[in-house]
Short mmCIF file of C-alpha atoms and ligand atoms in Angstrom, two decimals:
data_model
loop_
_atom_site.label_atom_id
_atom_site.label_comp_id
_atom_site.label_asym_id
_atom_site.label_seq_id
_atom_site.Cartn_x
_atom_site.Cartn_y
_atom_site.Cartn_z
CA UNK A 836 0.00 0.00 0.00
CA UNK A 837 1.18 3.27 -0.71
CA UNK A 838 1.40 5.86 2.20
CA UNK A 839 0.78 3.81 4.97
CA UNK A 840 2.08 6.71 6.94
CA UNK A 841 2.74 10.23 6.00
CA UNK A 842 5.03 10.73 3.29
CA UNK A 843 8.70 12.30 4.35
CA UNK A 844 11.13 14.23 2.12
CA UNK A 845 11.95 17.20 0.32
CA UNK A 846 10.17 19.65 -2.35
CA UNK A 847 12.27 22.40 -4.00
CA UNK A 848 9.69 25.08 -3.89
CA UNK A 849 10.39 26.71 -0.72
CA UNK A 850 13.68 27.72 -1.09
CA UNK A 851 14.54 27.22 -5.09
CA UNK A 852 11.49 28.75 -6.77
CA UNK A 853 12.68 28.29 -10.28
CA UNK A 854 15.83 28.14 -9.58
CA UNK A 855 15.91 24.10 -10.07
CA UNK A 856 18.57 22.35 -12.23
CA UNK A 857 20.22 18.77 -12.72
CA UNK A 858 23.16 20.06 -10.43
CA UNK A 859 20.63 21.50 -7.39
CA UNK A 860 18.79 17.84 -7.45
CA UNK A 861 21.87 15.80 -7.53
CA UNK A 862 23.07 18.03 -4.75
CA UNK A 863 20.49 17.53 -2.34
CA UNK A 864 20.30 13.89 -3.09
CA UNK A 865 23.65 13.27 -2.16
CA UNK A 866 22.88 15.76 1.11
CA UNK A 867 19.81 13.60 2.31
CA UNK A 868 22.26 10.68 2.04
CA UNK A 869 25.34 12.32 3.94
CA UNK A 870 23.06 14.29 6.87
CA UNK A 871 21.40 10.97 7.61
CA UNK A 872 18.16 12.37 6.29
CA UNK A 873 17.72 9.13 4.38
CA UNK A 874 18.07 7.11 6.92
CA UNK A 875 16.01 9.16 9.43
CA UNK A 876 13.01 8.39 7.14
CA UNK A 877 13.46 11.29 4.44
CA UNK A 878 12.36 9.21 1.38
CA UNK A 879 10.71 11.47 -1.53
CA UNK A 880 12.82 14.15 -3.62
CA UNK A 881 10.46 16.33 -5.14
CA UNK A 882 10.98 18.47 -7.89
CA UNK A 883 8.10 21.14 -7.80
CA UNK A 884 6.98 23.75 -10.79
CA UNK A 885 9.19 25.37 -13.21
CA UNK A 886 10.87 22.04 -14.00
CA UNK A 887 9.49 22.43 -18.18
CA UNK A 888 10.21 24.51 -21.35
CA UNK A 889 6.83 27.45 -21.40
CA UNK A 890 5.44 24.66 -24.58
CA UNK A 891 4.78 21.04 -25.13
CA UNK A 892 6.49 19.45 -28.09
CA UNK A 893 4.55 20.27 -31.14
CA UNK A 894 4.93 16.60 -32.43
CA UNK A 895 4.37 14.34 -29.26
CA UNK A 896 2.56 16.92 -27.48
CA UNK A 897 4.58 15.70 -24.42
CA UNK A 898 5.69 18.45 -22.21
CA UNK A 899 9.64 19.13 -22.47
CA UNK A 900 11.93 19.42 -19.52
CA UNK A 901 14.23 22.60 -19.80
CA UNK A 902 17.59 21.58 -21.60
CA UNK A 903 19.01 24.65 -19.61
CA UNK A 904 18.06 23.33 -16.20
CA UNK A 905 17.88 20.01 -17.06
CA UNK A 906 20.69 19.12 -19.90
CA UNK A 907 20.48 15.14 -19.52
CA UNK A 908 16.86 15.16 -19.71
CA UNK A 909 15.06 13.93 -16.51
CA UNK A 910 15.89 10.20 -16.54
CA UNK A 911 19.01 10.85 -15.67
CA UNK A 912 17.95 12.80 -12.50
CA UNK A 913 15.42 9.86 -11.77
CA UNK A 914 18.11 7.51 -11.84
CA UNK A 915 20.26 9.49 -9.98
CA UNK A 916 17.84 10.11 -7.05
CA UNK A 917 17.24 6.48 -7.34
CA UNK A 918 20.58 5.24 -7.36
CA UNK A 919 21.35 7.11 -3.98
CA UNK A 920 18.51 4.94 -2.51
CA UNK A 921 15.57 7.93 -2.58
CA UNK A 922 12.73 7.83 -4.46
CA UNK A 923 12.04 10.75 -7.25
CA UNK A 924 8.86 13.17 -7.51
CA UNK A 925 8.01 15.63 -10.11
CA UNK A 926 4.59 18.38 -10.37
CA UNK A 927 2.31 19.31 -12.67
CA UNK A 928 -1.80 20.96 -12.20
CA UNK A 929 -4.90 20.33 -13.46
CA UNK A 930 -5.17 23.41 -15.20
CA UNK A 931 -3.75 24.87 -18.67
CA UNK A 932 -1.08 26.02 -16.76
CA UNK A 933 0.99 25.44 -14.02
CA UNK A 934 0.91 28.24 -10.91
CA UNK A 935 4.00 29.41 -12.47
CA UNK A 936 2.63 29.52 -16.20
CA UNK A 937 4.36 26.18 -17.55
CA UNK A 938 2.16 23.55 -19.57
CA UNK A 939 -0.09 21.70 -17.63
CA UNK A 940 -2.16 18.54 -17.84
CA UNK A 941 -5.79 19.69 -18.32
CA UNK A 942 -7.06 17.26 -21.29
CA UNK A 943 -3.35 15.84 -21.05
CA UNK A 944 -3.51 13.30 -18.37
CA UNK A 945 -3.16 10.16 -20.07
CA UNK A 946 -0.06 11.38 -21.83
CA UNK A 947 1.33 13.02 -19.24
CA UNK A 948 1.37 10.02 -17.01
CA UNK A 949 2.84 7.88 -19.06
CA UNK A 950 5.64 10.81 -19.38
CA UNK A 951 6.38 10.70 -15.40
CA UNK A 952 6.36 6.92 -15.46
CA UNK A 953 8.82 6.68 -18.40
CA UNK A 954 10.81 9.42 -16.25
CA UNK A 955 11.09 6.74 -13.31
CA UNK A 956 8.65 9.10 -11.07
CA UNK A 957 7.34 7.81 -7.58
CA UNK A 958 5.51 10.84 -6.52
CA UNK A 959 3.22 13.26 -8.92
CA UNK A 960 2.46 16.98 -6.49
CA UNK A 961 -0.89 18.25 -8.47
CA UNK A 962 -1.39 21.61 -8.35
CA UNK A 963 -4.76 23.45 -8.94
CA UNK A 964 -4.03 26.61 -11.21
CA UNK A 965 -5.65 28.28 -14.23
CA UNK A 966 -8.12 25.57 -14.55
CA UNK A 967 -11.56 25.47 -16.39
CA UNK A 968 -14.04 27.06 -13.80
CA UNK A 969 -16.24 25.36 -15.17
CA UNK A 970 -14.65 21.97 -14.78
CA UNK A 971 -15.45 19.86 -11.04
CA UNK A 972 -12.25 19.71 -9.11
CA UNK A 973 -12.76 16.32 -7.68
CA UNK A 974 -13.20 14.67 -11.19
CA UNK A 975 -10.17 16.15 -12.40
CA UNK A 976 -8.42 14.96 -9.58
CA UNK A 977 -10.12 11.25 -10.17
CA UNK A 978 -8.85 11.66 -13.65
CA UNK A 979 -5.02 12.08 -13.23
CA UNK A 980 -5.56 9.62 -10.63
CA UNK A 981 -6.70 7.06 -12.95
CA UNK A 982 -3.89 8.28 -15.85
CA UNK A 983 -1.53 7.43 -12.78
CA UNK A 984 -3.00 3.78 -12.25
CA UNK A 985 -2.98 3.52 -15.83
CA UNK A 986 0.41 4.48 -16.57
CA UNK A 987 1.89 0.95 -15.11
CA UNK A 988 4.00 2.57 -12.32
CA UNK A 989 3.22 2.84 -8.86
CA UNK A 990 3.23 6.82 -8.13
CA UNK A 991 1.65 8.62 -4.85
CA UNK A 992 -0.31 10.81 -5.97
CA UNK A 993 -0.28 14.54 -3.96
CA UNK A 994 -3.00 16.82 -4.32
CA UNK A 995 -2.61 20.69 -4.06
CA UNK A 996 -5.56 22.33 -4.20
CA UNK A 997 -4.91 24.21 -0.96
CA UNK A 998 -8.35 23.26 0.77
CA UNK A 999 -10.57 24.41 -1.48
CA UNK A 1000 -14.33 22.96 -2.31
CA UNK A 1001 -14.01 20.69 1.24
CA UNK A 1002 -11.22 18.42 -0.19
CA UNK A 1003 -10.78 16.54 2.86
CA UNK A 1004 -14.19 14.88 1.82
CA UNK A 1005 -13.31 13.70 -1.62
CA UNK A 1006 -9.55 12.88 -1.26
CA UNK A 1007 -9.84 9.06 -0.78
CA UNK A 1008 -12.64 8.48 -3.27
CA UNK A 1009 -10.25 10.47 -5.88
CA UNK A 1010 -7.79 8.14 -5.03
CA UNK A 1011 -5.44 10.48 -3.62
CA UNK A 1012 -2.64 10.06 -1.32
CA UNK A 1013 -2.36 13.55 0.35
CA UNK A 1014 -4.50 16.28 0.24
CA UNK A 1015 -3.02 20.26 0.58
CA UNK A 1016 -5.80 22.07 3.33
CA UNK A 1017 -3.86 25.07 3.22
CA UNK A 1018 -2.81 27.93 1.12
CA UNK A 1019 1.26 28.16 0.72
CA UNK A 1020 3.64 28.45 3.96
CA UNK A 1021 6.05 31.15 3.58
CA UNK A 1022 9.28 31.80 6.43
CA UNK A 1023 7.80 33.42 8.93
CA UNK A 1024 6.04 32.51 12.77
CA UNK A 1025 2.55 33.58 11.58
CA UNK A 1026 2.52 31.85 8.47
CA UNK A 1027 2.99 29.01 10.58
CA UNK A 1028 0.73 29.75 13.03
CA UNK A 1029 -1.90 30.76 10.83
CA UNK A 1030 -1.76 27.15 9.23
CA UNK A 1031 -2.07 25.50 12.27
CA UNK A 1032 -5.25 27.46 13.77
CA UNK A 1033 -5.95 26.95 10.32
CA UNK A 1034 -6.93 23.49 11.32
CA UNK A 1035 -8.78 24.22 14.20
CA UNK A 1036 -10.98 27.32 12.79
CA UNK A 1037 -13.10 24.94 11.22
CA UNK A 1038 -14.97 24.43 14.72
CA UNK A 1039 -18.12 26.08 15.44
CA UNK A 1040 -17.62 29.34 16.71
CA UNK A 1041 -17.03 29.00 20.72
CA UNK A 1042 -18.38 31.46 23.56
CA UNK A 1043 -15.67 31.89 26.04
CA UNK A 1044 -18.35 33.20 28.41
CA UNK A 1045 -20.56 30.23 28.83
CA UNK A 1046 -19.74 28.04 32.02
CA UNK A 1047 -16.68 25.68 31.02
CA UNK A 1048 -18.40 22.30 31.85
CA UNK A 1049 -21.09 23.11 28.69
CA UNK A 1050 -18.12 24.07 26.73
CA UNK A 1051 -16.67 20.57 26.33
CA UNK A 1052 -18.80 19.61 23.30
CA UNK A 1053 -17.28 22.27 21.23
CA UNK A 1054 -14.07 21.25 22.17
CA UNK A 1055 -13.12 19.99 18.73
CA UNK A 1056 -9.88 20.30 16.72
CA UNK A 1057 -9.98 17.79 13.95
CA UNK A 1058 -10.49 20.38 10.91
CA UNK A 1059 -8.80 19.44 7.53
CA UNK A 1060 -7.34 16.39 9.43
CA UNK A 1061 -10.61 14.48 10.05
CA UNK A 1062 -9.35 12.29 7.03
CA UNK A 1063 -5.94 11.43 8.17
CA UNK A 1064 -5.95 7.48 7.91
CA UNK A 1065 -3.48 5.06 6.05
CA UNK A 1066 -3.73 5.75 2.37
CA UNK A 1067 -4.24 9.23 2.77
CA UNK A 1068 -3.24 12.22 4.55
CA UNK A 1069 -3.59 15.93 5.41
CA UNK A 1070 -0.84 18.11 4.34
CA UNK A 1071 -0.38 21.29 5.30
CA UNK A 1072 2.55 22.23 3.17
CA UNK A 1073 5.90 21.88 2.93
CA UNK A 1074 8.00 23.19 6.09
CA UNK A 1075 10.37 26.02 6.19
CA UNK A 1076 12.68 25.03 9.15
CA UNK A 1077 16.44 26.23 8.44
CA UNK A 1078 15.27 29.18 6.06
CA UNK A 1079 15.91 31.51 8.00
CA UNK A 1080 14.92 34.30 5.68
CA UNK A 1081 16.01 33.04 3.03
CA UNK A 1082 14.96 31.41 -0.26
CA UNK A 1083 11.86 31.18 -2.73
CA UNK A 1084 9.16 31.79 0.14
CA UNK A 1085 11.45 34.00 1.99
CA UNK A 1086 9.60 36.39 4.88
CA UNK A 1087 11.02 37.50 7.68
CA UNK A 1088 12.42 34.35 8.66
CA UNK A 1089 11.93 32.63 12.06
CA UNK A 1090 14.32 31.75 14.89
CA UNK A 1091 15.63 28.23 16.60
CA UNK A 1092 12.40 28.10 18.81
CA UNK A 1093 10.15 28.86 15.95
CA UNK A 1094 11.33 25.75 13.72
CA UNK A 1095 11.26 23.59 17.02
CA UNK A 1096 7.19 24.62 16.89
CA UNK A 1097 6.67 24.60 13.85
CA UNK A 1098 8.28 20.95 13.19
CA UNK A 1099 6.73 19.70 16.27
CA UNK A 1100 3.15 21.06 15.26
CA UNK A 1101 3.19 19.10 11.53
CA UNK A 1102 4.65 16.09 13.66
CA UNK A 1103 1.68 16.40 16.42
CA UNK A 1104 -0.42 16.90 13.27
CA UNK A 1105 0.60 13.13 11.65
CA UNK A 1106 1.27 15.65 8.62
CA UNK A 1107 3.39 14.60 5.69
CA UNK A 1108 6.86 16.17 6.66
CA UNK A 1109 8.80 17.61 3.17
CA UNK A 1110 11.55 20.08 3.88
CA UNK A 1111 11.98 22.88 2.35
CA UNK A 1112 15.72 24.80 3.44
CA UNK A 1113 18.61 24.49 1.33
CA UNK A 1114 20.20 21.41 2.49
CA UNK A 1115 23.59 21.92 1.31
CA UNK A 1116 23.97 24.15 4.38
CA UNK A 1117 22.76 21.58 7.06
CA UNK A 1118 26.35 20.29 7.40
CA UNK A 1119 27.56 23.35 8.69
CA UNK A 1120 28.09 23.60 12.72
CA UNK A 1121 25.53 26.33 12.90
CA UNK A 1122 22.88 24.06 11.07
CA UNK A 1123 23.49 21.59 13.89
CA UNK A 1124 20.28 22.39 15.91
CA UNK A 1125 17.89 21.78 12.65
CA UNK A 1126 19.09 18.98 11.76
CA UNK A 1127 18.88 17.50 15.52
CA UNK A 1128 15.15 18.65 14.81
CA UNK A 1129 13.95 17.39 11.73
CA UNK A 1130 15.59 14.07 12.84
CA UNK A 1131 14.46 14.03 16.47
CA UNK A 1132 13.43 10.12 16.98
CA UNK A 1133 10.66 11.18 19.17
CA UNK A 1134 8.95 13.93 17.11
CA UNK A 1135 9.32 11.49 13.90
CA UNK A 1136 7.60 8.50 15.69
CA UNK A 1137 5.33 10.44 16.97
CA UNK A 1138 4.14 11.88 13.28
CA UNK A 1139 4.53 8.75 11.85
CA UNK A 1140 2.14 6.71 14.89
CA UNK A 1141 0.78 3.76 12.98
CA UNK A 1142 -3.02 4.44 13.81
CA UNK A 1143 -2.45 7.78 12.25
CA UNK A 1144 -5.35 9.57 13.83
CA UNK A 1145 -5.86 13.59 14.25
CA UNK A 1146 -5.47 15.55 17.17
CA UNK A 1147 -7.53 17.20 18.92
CA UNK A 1148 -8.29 20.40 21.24
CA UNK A 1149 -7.68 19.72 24.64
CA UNK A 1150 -8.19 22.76 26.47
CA UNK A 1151 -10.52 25.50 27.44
CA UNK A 1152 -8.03 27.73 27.73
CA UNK A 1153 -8.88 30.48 25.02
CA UNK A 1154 -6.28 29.62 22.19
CA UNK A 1155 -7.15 32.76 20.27
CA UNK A 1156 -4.49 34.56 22.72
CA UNK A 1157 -1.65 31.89 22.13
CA UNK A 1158 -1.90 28.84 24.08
CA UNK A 1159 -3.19 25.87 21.82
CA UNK A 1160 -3.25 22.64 23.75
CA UNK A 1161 -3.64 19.50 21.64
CA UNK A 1162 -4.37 15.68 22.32
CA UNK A 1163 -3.91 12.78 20.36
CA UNK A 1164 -4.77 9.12 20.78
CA UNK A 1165 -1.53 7.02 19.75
CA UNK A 1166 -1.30 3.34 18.76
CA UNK A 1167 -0.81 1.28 21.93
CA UNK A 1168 -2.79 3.56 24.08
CA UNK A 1169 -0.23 6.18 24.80
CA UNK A 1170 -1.90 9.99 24.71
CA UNK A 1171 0.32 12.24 22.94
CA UNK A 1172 -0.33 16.14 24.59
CA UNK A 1173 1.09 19.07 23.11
CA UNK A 1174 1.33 22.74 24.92
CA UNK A 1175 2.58 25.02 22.05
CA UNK A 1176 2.54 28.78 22.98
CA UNK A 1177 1.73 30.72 19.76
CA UNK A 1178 1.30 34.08 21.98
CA UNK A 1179 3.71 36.76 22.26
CA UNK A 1180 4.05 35.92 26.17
CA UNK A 1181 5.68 33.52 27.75
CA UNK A 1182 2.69 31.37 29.51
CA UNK A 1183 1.35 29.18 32.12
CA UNK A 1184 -0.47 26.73 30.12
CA UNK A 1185 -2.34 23.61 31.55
CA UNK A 1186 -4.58 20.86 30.89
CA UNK A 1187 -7.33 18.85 32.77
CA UNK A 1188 -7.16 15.28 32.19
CA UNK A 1189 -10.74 15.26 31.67
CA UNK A 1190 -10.30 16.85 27.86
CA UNK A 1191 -8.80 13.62 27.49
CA UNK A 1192 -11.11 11.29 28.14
CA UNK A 1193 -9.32 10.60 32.04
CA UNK A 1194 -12.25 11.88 34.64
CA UNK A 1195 -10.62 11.93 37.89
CA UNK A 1196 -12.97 9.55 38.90
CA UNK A 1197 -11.36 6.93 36.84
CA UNK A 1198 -8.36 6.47 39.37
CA UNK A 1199 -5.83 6.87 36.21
CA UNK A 1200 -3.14 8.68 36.05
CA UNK A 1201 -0.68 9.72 33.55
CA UNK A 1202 3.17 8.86 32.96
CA UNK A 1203 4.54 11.91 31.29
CA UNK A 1204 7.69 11.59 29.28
CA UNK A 1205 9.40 14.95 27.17
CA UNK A 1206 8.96 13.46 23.44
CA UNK A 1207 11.57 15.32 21.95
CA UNK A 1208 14.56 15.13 24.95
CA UNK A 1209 13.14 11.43 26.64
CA UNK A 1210 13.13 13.24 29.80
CA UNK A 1211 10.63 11.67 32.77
CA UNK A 1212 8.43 14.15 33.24
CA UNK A 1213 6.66 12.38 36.19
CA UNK A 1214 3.45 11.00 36.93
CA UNK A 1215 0.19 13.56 37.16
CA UNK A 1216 -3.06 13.26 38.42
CA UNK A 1217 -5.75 14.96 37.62
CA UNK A 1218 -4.33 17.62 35.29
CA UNK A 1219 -0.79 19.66 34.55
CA UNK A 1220 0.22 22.67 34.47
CA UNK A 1221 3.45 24.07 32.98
CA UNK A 1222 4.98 27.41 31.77
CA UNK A 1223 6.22 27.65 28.20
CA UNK A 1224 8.07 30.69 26.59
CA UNK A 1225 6.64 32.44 23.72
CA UNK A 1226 6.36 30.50 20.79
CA UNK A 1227 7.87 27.34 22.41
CA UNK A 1228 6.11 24.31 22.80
CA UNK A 1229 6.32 20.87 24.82
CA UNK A 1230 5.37 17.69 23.79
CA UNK A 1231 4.74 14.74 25.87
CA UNK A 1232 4.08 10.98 25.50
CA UNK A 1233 1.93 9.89 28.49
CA UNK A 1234 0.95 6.31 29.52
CA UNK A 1235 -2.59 6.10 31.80
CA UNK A 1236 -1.68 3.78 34.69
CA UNK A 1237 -3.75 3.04 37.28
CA UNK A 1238 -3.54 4.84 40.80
C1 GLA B 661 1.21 26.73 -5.74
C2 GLA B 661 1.45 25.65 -4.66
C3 GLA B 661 2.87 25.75 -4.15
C4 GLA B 661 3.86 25.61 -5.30
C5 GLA B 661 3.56 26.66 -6.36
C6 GLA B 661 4.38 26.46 -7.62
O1 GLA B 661 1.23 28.00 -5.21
O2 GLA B 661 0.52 25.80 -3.62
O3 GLA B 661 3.10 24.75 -3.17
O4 GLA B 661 3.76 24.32 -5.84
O5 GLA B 661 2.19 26.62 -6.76
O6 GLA B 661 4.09 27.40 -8.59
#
């Protein structure tokens, strides 16, 4: 089965733009090997738009990919990704053209599959630009879906249509693999942020005033993730830890802390983790504490928990000001809990058991271990309460044992 979990690897969009080539590919292939990104579960390399001359071939009406960019064609870059033990992903959109304004495969899909298969691709990223209004989303989705089946090679098929027309309750009937909920990330802490309430917004609108205990039912957080399952997942783009300000999606560029909160959120999230930095500077000393990240053990088995479910809400603490508090139900029973501070305070943030699922009454208590440093973090009753800086987070495993 394809995506059993969510997929892990790297997209060139957030820091190359359209500044892609044979050389920048081969590069960060051989970097994914040598940083241990490979073998920390980093598995796709994903060239994204710009990747094609601006028309298709006027004899095979295939599209072309740049001889500039791309001067041995892109076989040779498949087999290169391949041959360094990575599997190799390409784009294209449903529309005439591509976001960036290169040939697309509207009416093309057929052809166009069979193209990426003879290429060697494992992963097609379908975009959703300049496409016939009048045309249903969903069935043009189904249809490069089927053109992939068809085309005799087994390729996950990503879907980018950032959300729109309720995707999360089509995806898996289209036969898609992963399913874009948000408009694009760019390198800054509220881009970030804004994705991640981004999944939460979708809940009823909640009066803070009304007595907590009625408050409970609204206490909801699944949003675009209420599909996440095996098969097919929630994506909420493509991170930008190690940016720093620079690159394709450049903003004003985020510090250590922010990167720890953002990676942790997409982990906490179960979404599909593609990075997005320049890798060729990850070997430097200063890189040190992002790579740590985006290979911490505990983060990546905690996005990658085989019973894939959502999180949820787990607080009535108003989030709206910065605290977000999130639950999530892992495979063997373990509760993951997350306290990310998204204020611009530092802030004593807590959580009652009870948002759980663990009344009091029930005589359970929780085992707390730090996911990200394997610290013991103790055993708590009832509920916890803990201060986190602005725009840090903490992330614990806990195990319910009886009192
Ligand atoms: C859209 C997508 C981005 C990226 C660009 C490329 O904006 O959402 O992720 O693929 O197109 O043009």
């Amino acid at each position: 089965m394809l995506a059993k979990a969510p997929r892990v690897g790297f997209n060139t969009w957030n820091n190359f733009g359209e500044d892609i080539s044979d050389q920048v590919i081969r590069e960060t292939a051989d970097k994914m090997v040598e940083l241990g990104l490979r073998d920390a579960g980093y598995e796709y390399l994903v060239i994204d738009d710009c990747w094609s001359k601006r028309e298709r071939d006027p004899v095979t009406g295939k599209i072309v990919p740049d001889e500039t960019k791309f001067p041995n064609g892109m076989k040779a870059v498949s087999d290169y990704v391949h041959s360094k033990g990575l599997k190799f992903g390409m784009y294209s959109c449903d529309g005439v053209m591509t976001c960036a304004r290169y040939p697309a495969s509207f009416d093309h899909e057929f052809l166009d599959a069979q193209t990426f298969a003879e290429y060697g691709v494992d992963f097609l990223k379908y975009d959703n630009c300049y496409r016939p209004r009048t045309v249903d989303q969903a069935l043009l989705y189904r249809r490069m879906s089927a053109a992939l089946k068809a085309s005799g090679r087994e390729i996950l098929f990503s879907a980018c249509n950032w959300g729109d027309v309720e995707v999360e309750t089509w995806a898996r009937s289209a036969g898609i693999h992963m399913y874009r909920s948000t408009g694009d990330i760019n390198d800054s802490f509220e881009s970030f942020k804004n994705i991640a309430l981004s999944q939460i917004n979708r809940d009823p609108v909640i009066d803070w005033t009304r007595p907590v205990d009625e408050l409970h039912e609204t206490l909801r957080a699944d949003g675009g993730s209420c599909s996440n399952a095996p098969g097919c997942f929630n994506d909420i783009d493509m991170l930008t830890v190690g940016m720093f300000g620079k690159g394709n999606v450049a903003n004003k560029g985020c510090d250590a802390t922010d990167y720890k909160t953002q990676f942790a959120l997409w982990c906490f999230m179960g979404a599909p983790l593609m990075l997005g930095a320049d890798l060729r500077n990850f070997l430097k000393p200063s890189f040190k504490p992002m790579l740590d990240l985006v290979t911490n053990k505990g983060l990546i088995a905690l996005d990658q928990d085989e019973e894939c479910r959502p999180a949820f809400r787990a607080t009535n603490q108003p989030w709206g000001k910065g605290p977000l508090v999130l639950g999530r139900l892992l495979s063997g029973g373990d509760i993951a809990v997350g306290f990310f501070n998204l204020g611009e305070n530092d802030s004593r943030m807590y959580l009652y058991f009870e948002t759980l699922g663990i009344p009091d009454a029930a005589g359970i208590n929780l085992e707390m271990t730090d996911v990200m440093t394997g610290e013991d973090f103790g055993v708590k009753r009832e509920f916890v309460d803990i201060v986190v800086p602005k725009h840090d987070c903490r992330v614990f495993r806990c195990k319910p044992v009886s009192r």
